[in-house]
Amino acid sequence: MPPPLDLLPSLLTGLLVTLQITAGGAVVALAASFLAGLGRLSGRRAVRGISRLYVDVFRGTSALVQLFWAFFALPLLGIRLEAVTAGILVLGLNLGSYGSEIVRSAIRNVSRSQYDAARALNLNRRQTLWRIILPQAALRMIPPFGNLFIELLKGTALVSLISLADLTFQGQTLRTSTLRSGEIFALILVLYFLLAQVIARGMRFLESRLAAGRDSGGAA
Amino acid sequence: MIFDWGFALEILPALLRAGLVTLQCTVVGMSLALVLGLAWALMRRSPRRILAWPATWIVEFVRSTPLLVQVYFLFYVLPEFGLSWSPFVTGALGLGLHYSAYTAEVYRAGIDNVPSGQWEAARALNLGWMETWRSVILPQAVPPMVPALGNYLVGMFKETPILAAITVQELLQTAKLIGAESFRYLEPLTLVGLLFLLVSLTSAQLIGWLESRTAEAAS
């Protein structure tokens, strides 16, 4: 292959690790977003307090500091995590703390009258949440979650600093063996850009699918 | 191993000095982001496609690729063009460039939010280009931008540890060195986390206060 594409095969193994961390992190982030987002709207004070603490701690400190803490400091407290596990957990929990705000505000923005209507139909709390509120809130969450997904993809580059062989790490390895820094990092940037475009397109597709057959959610 | 408070106290001065470097990175980076972002935003508004098109793509590209890789690019590639800057300068440049893509969006949203009637009114009053911006558009566009820019300032502050990867002696790099020397990572890393938490929570309060003030001023 002509340069710089001859570098691609060596980068592909790293790309797979990046995809793996992104996918794992997305699952953790989504779960954490909903747990903490719903938790902050809970009727129980303790649940609200714990959710708030989680969001403040993970949003208030830096993702890389959290990653280093989990990888270097946590073992000293007797908890040893594999680099992959640490990467997925920390990035997922970090982005989840931002995601919880998306969930919270989307739910709070569902019109009050929807709650009243659910009540008039004699639905209980669980039915109201799952059948009336969340389906409407979910649609509004998709664009901000799309942005968050891209932030997660970008964040996965950090795992290269705890010696996980992702795309960025492979770039560094290749740089020391070939010294073609410009080509390597330009190629990697383009790869991340393409992945981000795939995510953005996917989220827009998802949004149009979910929006089909619905009105604009009471905005009119 | 439990947390050693004596050791923590011993390394605190070194970490606070490193915190100063972190703050310097943030200030230089944000100043750059404010200027560069304005350039992108103005280029994108230009009716000339040769200006608007590159700015659109630069913003999109910079926003969807990792800061770490951008910093590596600058760090390893600039010297090939004879630009051998210190890690600090390269790092601040990387931060500024990355966040300029975000500030450009803030400027754009702020300017687009000024109703078109305001432009028409300025025109009807026969105001010049300078006068229109200075007395009509900017006074309405800027206040809502302030909290958004504040959020990105805090965001940038929290991303400065990435510069440890190119050996800038900021908080995380210093904590790593202390850890490597003493074989104690728990105290330095925990302290760094607490310092970040302290600054972020304080600034979040401040931004919340600014937001409520601009909301009041608008109503």
Coordinates of C-alpha atoms in Angstrom, one line a residue:
Chain A
M1 CA 0.0 0.0 0.0
P2 CA 1.2 3.5 -0.7
P3 CA 2.3 5.6 2.3
P4 CA 0.8 6.5 4.7
L5 CA -1.8 3.7 4.2
D6 CA 1.0 1.1 4.7
L7 CA 0.8 2.0 8.4
L8 CA -2.9 1.0 8.6
P9 CA -2.5 -2.7 9.3
S10 CA -0.3 -2.0 12.4
L11 CA -2.9 0.4 13.7
L12 CA -5.9 -1.9 13.2
T13 CA -5.3 -4.0 16.3
G14 CA -5.3 -0.8 18.3
L15 CA -8.5 0.3 16.6
L16 CA -10.2 -2.9 17.8
V17 CA -9.2 -2.1 21.4
T18 CA -10.5 1.5 21.0
L19 CA -13.9 0.1 19.7
Q20 CA -14.0 -2.4 22.6
I21 CA -13.4 0.3 25.2
T22 CA -15.9 2.7 23.5
A23 CA -18.6 0.0 23.4
G24 CA -18.0 -1.1 27.0
G25 CA -17.8 2.4 28.3
A26 CA -21.1 3.3 26.5
V27 CA -22.9 0.5 28.3
V28 CA -21.6 1.6 31.7
A29 CA -22.2 5.3 30.9
L30 CA -25.8 4.6 29.8
A31 CA -26.6 2.5 32.9
A32 CA -24.9 5.1 35.2
S33 CA -26.7 8.0 33.5
F34 CA -30.1 6.5 34.1
L35 CA -29.4 5.2 37.6
A36 CA -28.0 8.6 38.8
G37 CA -30.5 10.6 36.7
L38 CA -33.5 8.8 38.1
G39 CA -31.8 8.7 41.5
R40 CA -31.6 12.5 41.6
L41 CA -35.3 12.7 41.1
S42 CA -36.1 10.0 43.7
G43 CA -38.4 10.6 46.6
R44 CA -35.9 9.2 49.0
R45 CA -33.3 11.6 50.4
A46 CA -30.6 9.0 50.7
V47 CA -30.9 8.0 47.1
R48 CA -30.8 11.6 46.0
G49 CA -27.8 12.2 48.2
I50 CA -25.8 9.3 46.8
S51 CA -26.6 10.2 43.2
R52 CA -25.6 13.7 43.9
L53 CA -22.3 12.7 45.4
Y54 CA -21.5 10.4 42.5
V55 CA -22.2 13.1 40.0
D56 CA -20.2 15.8 41.9
V57 CA -17.2 13.6 42.4
F58 CA -17.0 12.2 38.8
R59 CA -17.8 15.6 37.2
G60 CA -15.6 17.6 39.5
T61 CA -12.4 15.7 39.0
S62 CA -10.5 15.0 35.8
A63 CA -11.1 11.8 33.8
L64 CA -7.4 11.2 33.5
V65 CA -6.9 11.7 37.3
Q66 CA -9.7 9.2 37.9
L67 CA -8.1 6.7 35.5
F68 CA -4.7 7.0 37.2
W69 CA -6.3 6.8 40.6
A70 CA -8.2 3.6 39.7
F71 CA -5.1 2.0 38.1
F72 CA -2.3 3.1 40.4
A73 CA -3.9 4.1 43.8
L74 CA -6.8 1.6 44.1
P75 CA -4.5 -1.5 44.1
L76 CA -2.8 0.0 47.3
L77 CA -6.3 -0.2 48.9
G78 CA -6.5 -3.9 47.9
I79 CA -8.6 -3.6 44.7
R80 CA -6.7 -4.6 41.6
L81 CA -8.3 -3.9 38.3
E82 CA -7.1 -5.0 34.9
A83 CA -6.3 -2.1 32.6
V84 CA -9.3 -2.9 30.3
T85 CA -11.7 -3.0 33.3
A86 CA -10.3 0.2 34.8
G87 CA -10.6 1.9 31.4
I88 CA -14.2 0.9 30.8
L89 CA -15.4 1.5 34.3
V90 CA -13.7 4.9 34.8
L91 CA -14.6 6.3 31.4
G92 CA -18.2 4.9 31.7
L93 CA -18.7 6.3 35.2
N94 CA -17.1 9.7 34.2
L95 CA -19.3 10.1 31.1
G96 CA -22.3 8.7 33.1
S97 CA -22.0 11.6 35.5
Y98 CA -22.6 14.0 32.6
G99 CA -25.2 11.7 31.2
S100 CA -27.2 11.8 34.4
E101 CA -27.8 15.5 33.8
I102 CA -29.2 14.7 30.4
V103 CA -31.6 12.1 31.8
R104 CA -32.6 14.4 34.7
S105 CA -33.4 17.5 32.6
A106 CA -35.1 15.5 29.8
I107 CA -37.5 13.9 32.4
R108 CA -38.1 17.2 34.1
N109 CA -38.9 18.8 30.8
V110 CA -41.8 16.5 30.1
S111 CA -44.9 18.6 30.5
R112 CA -46.7 18.5 33.9
S113 CA -50.0 17.7 32.2
Q114 CA -48.6 14.3 31.1
Y115 CA -48.3 13.3 34.8
D116 CA -51.8 14.6 35.4
A117 CA -53.1 12.6 32.4
A118 CA -51.4 9.5 33.6
R119 CA -52.9 10.0 37.0
A120 CA -56.3 10.5 35.6
L121 CA -55.9 7.2 33.8
N122 CA -55.1 5.6 37.2
L123 CA -51.6 4.5 36.2
N124 CA -49.3 3.9 39.1
R125 CA -45.8 5.5 39.5
R126 CA -44.0 2.7 37.6
Q127 CA -46.4 2.7 34.7
T128 CA -46.3 6.5 34.5
L129 CA -42.5 6.5 34.4
W130 CA -42.0 3.6 31.9
R131 CA -45.0 4.1 29.6
I132 CA -45.6 7.8 29.6
I133 CA -42.6 9.8 30.7
L134 CA -39.5 7.9 29.5
P135 CA -40.7 7.3 25.9
Q136 CA -41.2 11.1 25.5
A137 CA -38.0 12.0 27.4
A138 CA -35.9 9.4 25.5
L139 CA -36.4 11.3 22.2
R140 CA -35.0 14.5 23.7
M141 CA -32.0 12.6 25.2
I142 CA -30.7 11.3 21.9
P143 CA -28.9 14.4 20.5
P144 CA -27.1 15.2 23.8
F145 CA -26.3 11.5 24.3
G146 CA -24.9 11.5 20.7
N147 CA -22.5 14.3 21.7
L148 CA -21.6 12.4 24.9
F149 CA -20.9 9.3 22.9
I150 CA -18.3 11.2 20.8
E151 CA -16.8 12.6 24.0
L152 CA -16.5 9.0 25.2
L153 CA -14.8 7.9 21.9
K154 CA -12.3 10.8 22.4
G155 CA -11.8 9.9 26.0
T156 CA -10.8 6.4 25.2
A157 CA -7.4 7.8 23.9
L158 CA -6.6 8.3 27.6
V159 CA -6.3 4.5 28.2
S160 CA -3.1 4.5 26.2
L161 CA -1.6 6.3 29.2
I162 CA -2.3 3.3 31.4
S163 CA -0.5 1.1 28.8
L164 CA -3.6 -0.3 27.1
A165 CA -2.8 -0.9 23.4
D166 CA -5.5 1.2 21.8
L167 CA -5.2 3.2 18.6
T168 CA -3.3 6.0 20.3
F169 CA -0.9 3.6 22.0
Q170 CA -0.2 1.7 18.7
G171 CA 0.5 5.1 17.2
Q172 CA 3.1 5.8 19.8
T173 CA 4.7 2.3 19.3
L174 CA 4.8 2.8 15.6
R175 CA 6.3 6.3 16.0
T176 CA 9.2 5.0 18.0
S177 CA 9.9 2.2 15.3
T178 CA 9.3 4.3 12.1
L179 CA 9.8 7.9 13.2
R180 CA 7.0 8.9 10.7
S181 CA 5.2 11.0 13.4
G182 CA 3.3 13.3 11.0
E183 CA 1.8 10.6 8.9
I184 CA 1.0 8.4 11.9
F185 CA -0.8 11.0 14.0
A186 CA -2.6 12.5 11.0
L187 CA -3.8 9.0 10.1
I188 CA -5.0 8.4 13.6
L189 CA -6.8 11.7 13.8
V190 CA -8.6 10.8 10.5
L191 CA -9.6 7.4 11.9
Y192 CA -11.0 9.0 15.1
F193 CA -12.8 11.5 12.9
L194 CA -14.4 8.8 10.8
L195 CA -15.5 6.9 13.9
A196 CA -17.1 10.0 15.3
Q197 CA -18.9 10.6 12.0
V198 CA -20.3 7.0 12.1
I199 CA -21.5 7.6 15.7
A200 CA -23.1 10.9 14.7
R201 CA -24.9 9.4 11.7
G202 CA -26.0 6.4 13.8
M203 CA -27.5 8.6 16.4
R204 CA -29.3 10.8 13.8
F205 CA -30.8 7.6 12.3
L206 CA -31.9 6.4 15.7
E207 CA -33.5 9.7 16.4
S208 CA -35.5 9.7 13.1
R209 CA -36.6 6.1 13.8
L210 CA -37.8 7.0 17.3
A211 CA -39.4 10.2 16.2
A212 CA -41.5 8.5 13.5
G213 CA -45.1 8.7 14.3
R214 CA -44.7 11.1 17.2
D215 CA -45.5 14.8 17.3
S216 CA -42.8 17.1 18.6
G217 CA -43.5 16.3 22.2
G218 CA -45.8 19.1 23.2
A219 CA -43.5 21.8 21.9
A220 CA -46.2 23.1 19.5
Chain B
M1 CA -1.9 0.4 53.1
I2 CA -3.8 3.3 54.5
F3 CA -3.8 6.9 53.8
D4 CA -0.7 8.6 55.4
W5 CA -1.7 12.1 56.4
G6 CA 1.9 13.0 57.3
F7 CA 3.1 12.2 53.9
A8 CA 0.2 13.9 52.3
L9 CA 1.1 17.1 54.2
E10 CA 4.7 16.8 53.2
I11 CA 4.0 16.7 49.4
L12 CA 1.2 19.3 49.5
P13 CA 3.5 22.3 48.8
A14 CA 5.0 20.6 45.7
L15 CA 1.5 19.8 44.4
L16 CA 0.3 23.4 45.0
R17 CA 3.3 24.7 43.0
A18 CA 2.3 22.3 40.2
G19 CA -1.3 23.5 40.5
L20 CA 0.1 26.9 39.5
V21 CA 1.4 25.4 36.3
T22 CA -2.0 23.8 35.7
L23 CA -3.6 27.2 36.2
Q24 CA -1.1 28.9 33.8
C25 CA -1.9 26.2 31.1
T26 CA -5.6 26.9 31.5
V27 CA -5.2 30.7 31.3
V28 CA -3.0 30.7 28.3
G29 CA -5.0 27.9 26.6
M30 CA -8.3 29.7 27.2
S31 CA -7.0 33.1 26.0
L32 CA -6.0 31.3 22.8
A33 CA -9.3 29.5 22.5
L34 CA -11.2 32.7 22.9
V35 CA -9.3 34.4 20.1
L36 CA -9.1 31.4 17.7
G37 CA -12.8 30.5 18.3
L38 CA -13.8 34.1 17.3
A39 CA -11.8 33.7 14.1
W40 CA -13.6 30.5 13.3
A41 CA -17.0 31.9 14.1
L42 CA -16.4 35.0 12.0
M43 CA -15.1 32.9 9.1
R44 CA -18.1 30.7 9.2
R45 CA -20.4 33.7 9.0
S46 CA -18.6 35.0 5.9
P47 CA -20.6 34.8 2.7
R48 CA -17.4 33.8 0.9
R49 CA -17.3 30.0 0.8
I50 CA -13.5 30.0 0.7
L51 CA -13.6 31.3 4.2
A52 CA -16.7 29.6 5.6
W53 CA -16.0 26.1 4.3
P54 CA -12.6 25.5 5.9
A55 CA -13.7 27.0 9.2
T56 CA -16.7 24.6 9.3
W57 CA -14.5 21.6 8.7
I58 CA -11.7 22.7 11.1
V59 CA -14.3 23.1 13.9
E60 CA -15.9 19.7 13.1
F61 CA -12.6 17.9 12.8
V62 CA -11.0 19.4 16.0
R63 CA -14.2 18.7 18.0
S64 CA -14.5 15.0 17.1
T65 CA -10.9 13.9 17.6
P66 CA -9.1 13.4 20.9
L67 CA -7.2 16.2 22.6
L68 CA -4.4 13.7 23.5
V69 CA -3.7 12.8 19.9
Q70 CA -3.9 16.5 18.8
V71 CA -1.3 17.3 21.5
Y72 CA 0.9 14.4 20.3
F73 CA 0.6 15.7 16.8
L74 CA 1.8 19.1 17.8
F75 CA 4.5 17.8 20.1
Y76 CA 6.1 15.4 17.5
V77 CA 5.3 17.2 14.2
L78 CA 6.0 20.8 14.9
P79 CA 9.7 20.2 15.5
E80 CA 9.9 18.7 12.0
F81 CA 9.0 22.2 10.8
G82 CA 11.7 23.7 13.0
L83 CA 9.2 24.8 15.7
S84 CA 10.8 23.3 18.8
W85 CA 8.7 24.8 21.6
S86 CA 8.7 23.8 25.2
P87 CA 6.1 21.2 26.3
F88 CA 4.3 24.0 28.2
V89 CA 3.8 26.1 25.0
T90 CA 2.9 23.1 22.9
G91 CA 0.4 21.9 25.5
A92 CA -1.2 25.3 25.9
L93 CA -1.4 25.6 22.1
G94 CA -3.1 22.2 21.9
L95 CA -5.6 23.1 24.6
G96 CA -6.3 26.4 22.9
L97 CA -6.8 24.8 19.5
H98 CA -9.0 22.1 20.9
Y99 CA -11.3 24.4 22.8
S100 CA -11.4 27.0 20.0
A101 CA -13.8 24.5 18.3
Y102 CA -16.1 24.7 21.3
T103 CA -15.9 28.5 21.8
A104 CA -16.6 29.0 18.1
E105 CA -19.9 27.3 18.6
V106 CA -20.7 29.4 21.7
Y107 CA -20.0 32.6 19.7
R108 CA -22.1 31.3 16.8
A109 CA -25.1 30.5 19.0
G110 CA -24.8 33.8 20.8
I111 CA -24.8 35.8 17.6
D112 CA -27.5 33.7 16.0
N113 CA -29.7 34.3 19.0
V114 CA -29.9 38.0 18.4
P115 CA -33.2 38.4 16.6
S116 CA -32.9 39.4 12.9
G117 CA -35.2 42.4 13.7
Q118 CA -32.2 43.9 15.6
W119 CA -30.1 43.8 12.5
E120 CA -32.9 45.4 10.5
A121 CA -33.4 48.1 13.1
A122 CA -29.7 48.9 13.1
R123 CA -29.9 49.2 9.3
A124 CA -33.0 51.3 9.4
L125 CA -31.2 53.7 11.8
N126 CA -28.4 53.8 9.2
L127 CA -25.8 52.6 11.7
G128 CA -22.4 51.6 10.3
W129 CA -20.9 48.1 10.5
M130 CA -18.8 49.0 13.6
E131 CA -21.7 50.8 15.3
T132 CA -24.1 47.9 14.6
W133 CA -21.8 45.4 16.3
R134 CA -20.7 47.6 19.1
S135 CA -24.0 49.1 20.3
V136 CA -26.6 46.7 19.0
I137 CA -25.5 43.1 18.5
L138 CA -22.7 42.5 21.0
P139 CA -24.4 43.9 24.1
Q140 CA -27.2 41.3 23.4
A141 CA -25.1 38.5 22.2
V142 CA -22.3 38.5 24.8
P143 CA -24.1 38.1 28.2
P144 CA -25.7 34.7 27.4
M145 CA -22.2 33.5 26.2
V146 CA -20.5 34.1 29.5
P147 CA -21.8 31.0 31.5
A148 CA -21.2 28.7 28.4
L149 CA -17.7 30.0 28.1
G150 CA -17.2 29.5 31.8
N151 CA -18.2 25.9 31.5
Y152 CA -15.6 25.3 28.8
L153 CA -13.0 27.1 31.0
V154 CA -13.7 24.5 33.8
G155 CA -13.7 21.8 31.2
M156 CA -10.3 22.8 29.9
F157 CA -9.0 23.0 33.4
K158 CA -10.1 19.4 34.0
E159 CA -8.3 18.3 30.8
T160 CA -5.0 19.9 31.6
P161 CA -3.7 16.5 33.1
I162 CA -3.5 15.3 29.5
L163 CA -0.5 17.5 29.1
A164 CA 1.3 15.1 31.5
A165 CA 1.7 12.9 28.5
I166 CA 4.1 15.4 27.0
T167 CA 5.9 16.0 30.3
V168 CA 4.4 19.3 31.3
Q169 CA 5.1 19.6 35.0
E170 CA 1.4 20.1 36.0
L171 CA -0.5 18.5 38.8
L172 CA -0.8 14.9 37.5
Q173 CA 2.7 14.8 36.2
T174 CA 4.1 16.0 39.5
A175 CA 1.9 13.4 41.4
K176 CA 3.2 10.7 39.1
L177 CA 6.8 11.7 39.8
I178 CA 6.2 11.7 43.6
G179 CA 4.5 8.3 43.3
A180 CA 7.4 6.9 41.3
E181 CA 10.0 8.2 43.8
S182 CA 8.2 7.2 47.0
F183 CA 6.2 4.1 45.7
R184 CA 3.2 5.8 47.2
Y185 CA 0.6 6.7 44.6
L186 CA -2.4 6.9 46.9
E187 CA -1.7 10.2 48.6
P188 CA -0.5 12.3 45.6
L189 CA -3.2 11.0 43.3
T190 CA -5.9 11.5 45.9
L191 CA -4.7 15.0 46.7
V192 CA -4.7 15.9 43.0
G193 CA -8.3 14.6 42.7
L194 CA -9.3 16.7 45.8
L195 CA -7.7 19.8 44.4
F196 CA -9.6 19.4 41.1
L197 CA -12.8 18.8 43.0
L198 CA -12.4 21.9 45.1
V199 CA -11.8 24.2 42.1
S200 CA -14.5 22.6 40.0
L201 CA -17.2 22.7 42.6
T202 CA -16.4 26.3 43.5
S203 CA -16.4 27.4 39.8
A204 CA -19.7 25.5 39.2
Q205 CA -21.3 27.6 42.0
L206 CA -19.9 30.7 40.4
I207 CA -21.2 29.8 37.0
G208 CA -24.6 28.9 38.4
W209 CA -24.7 32.4 40.0
L210 CA -23.6 34.0 36.7
E211 CA -26.4 32.1 34.9
S212 CA -29.1 33.2 37.2
R213 CA -27.8 36.8 36.9
T214 CA -27.9 36.8 33.1
A215 CA -31.3 35.1 33.3
E216 CA -32.5 37.9 35.5
A217 CA -31.0 40.6 33.3
A218 CA -32.7 39.1 30.3
S219 CA -36.2 39.0 31.9

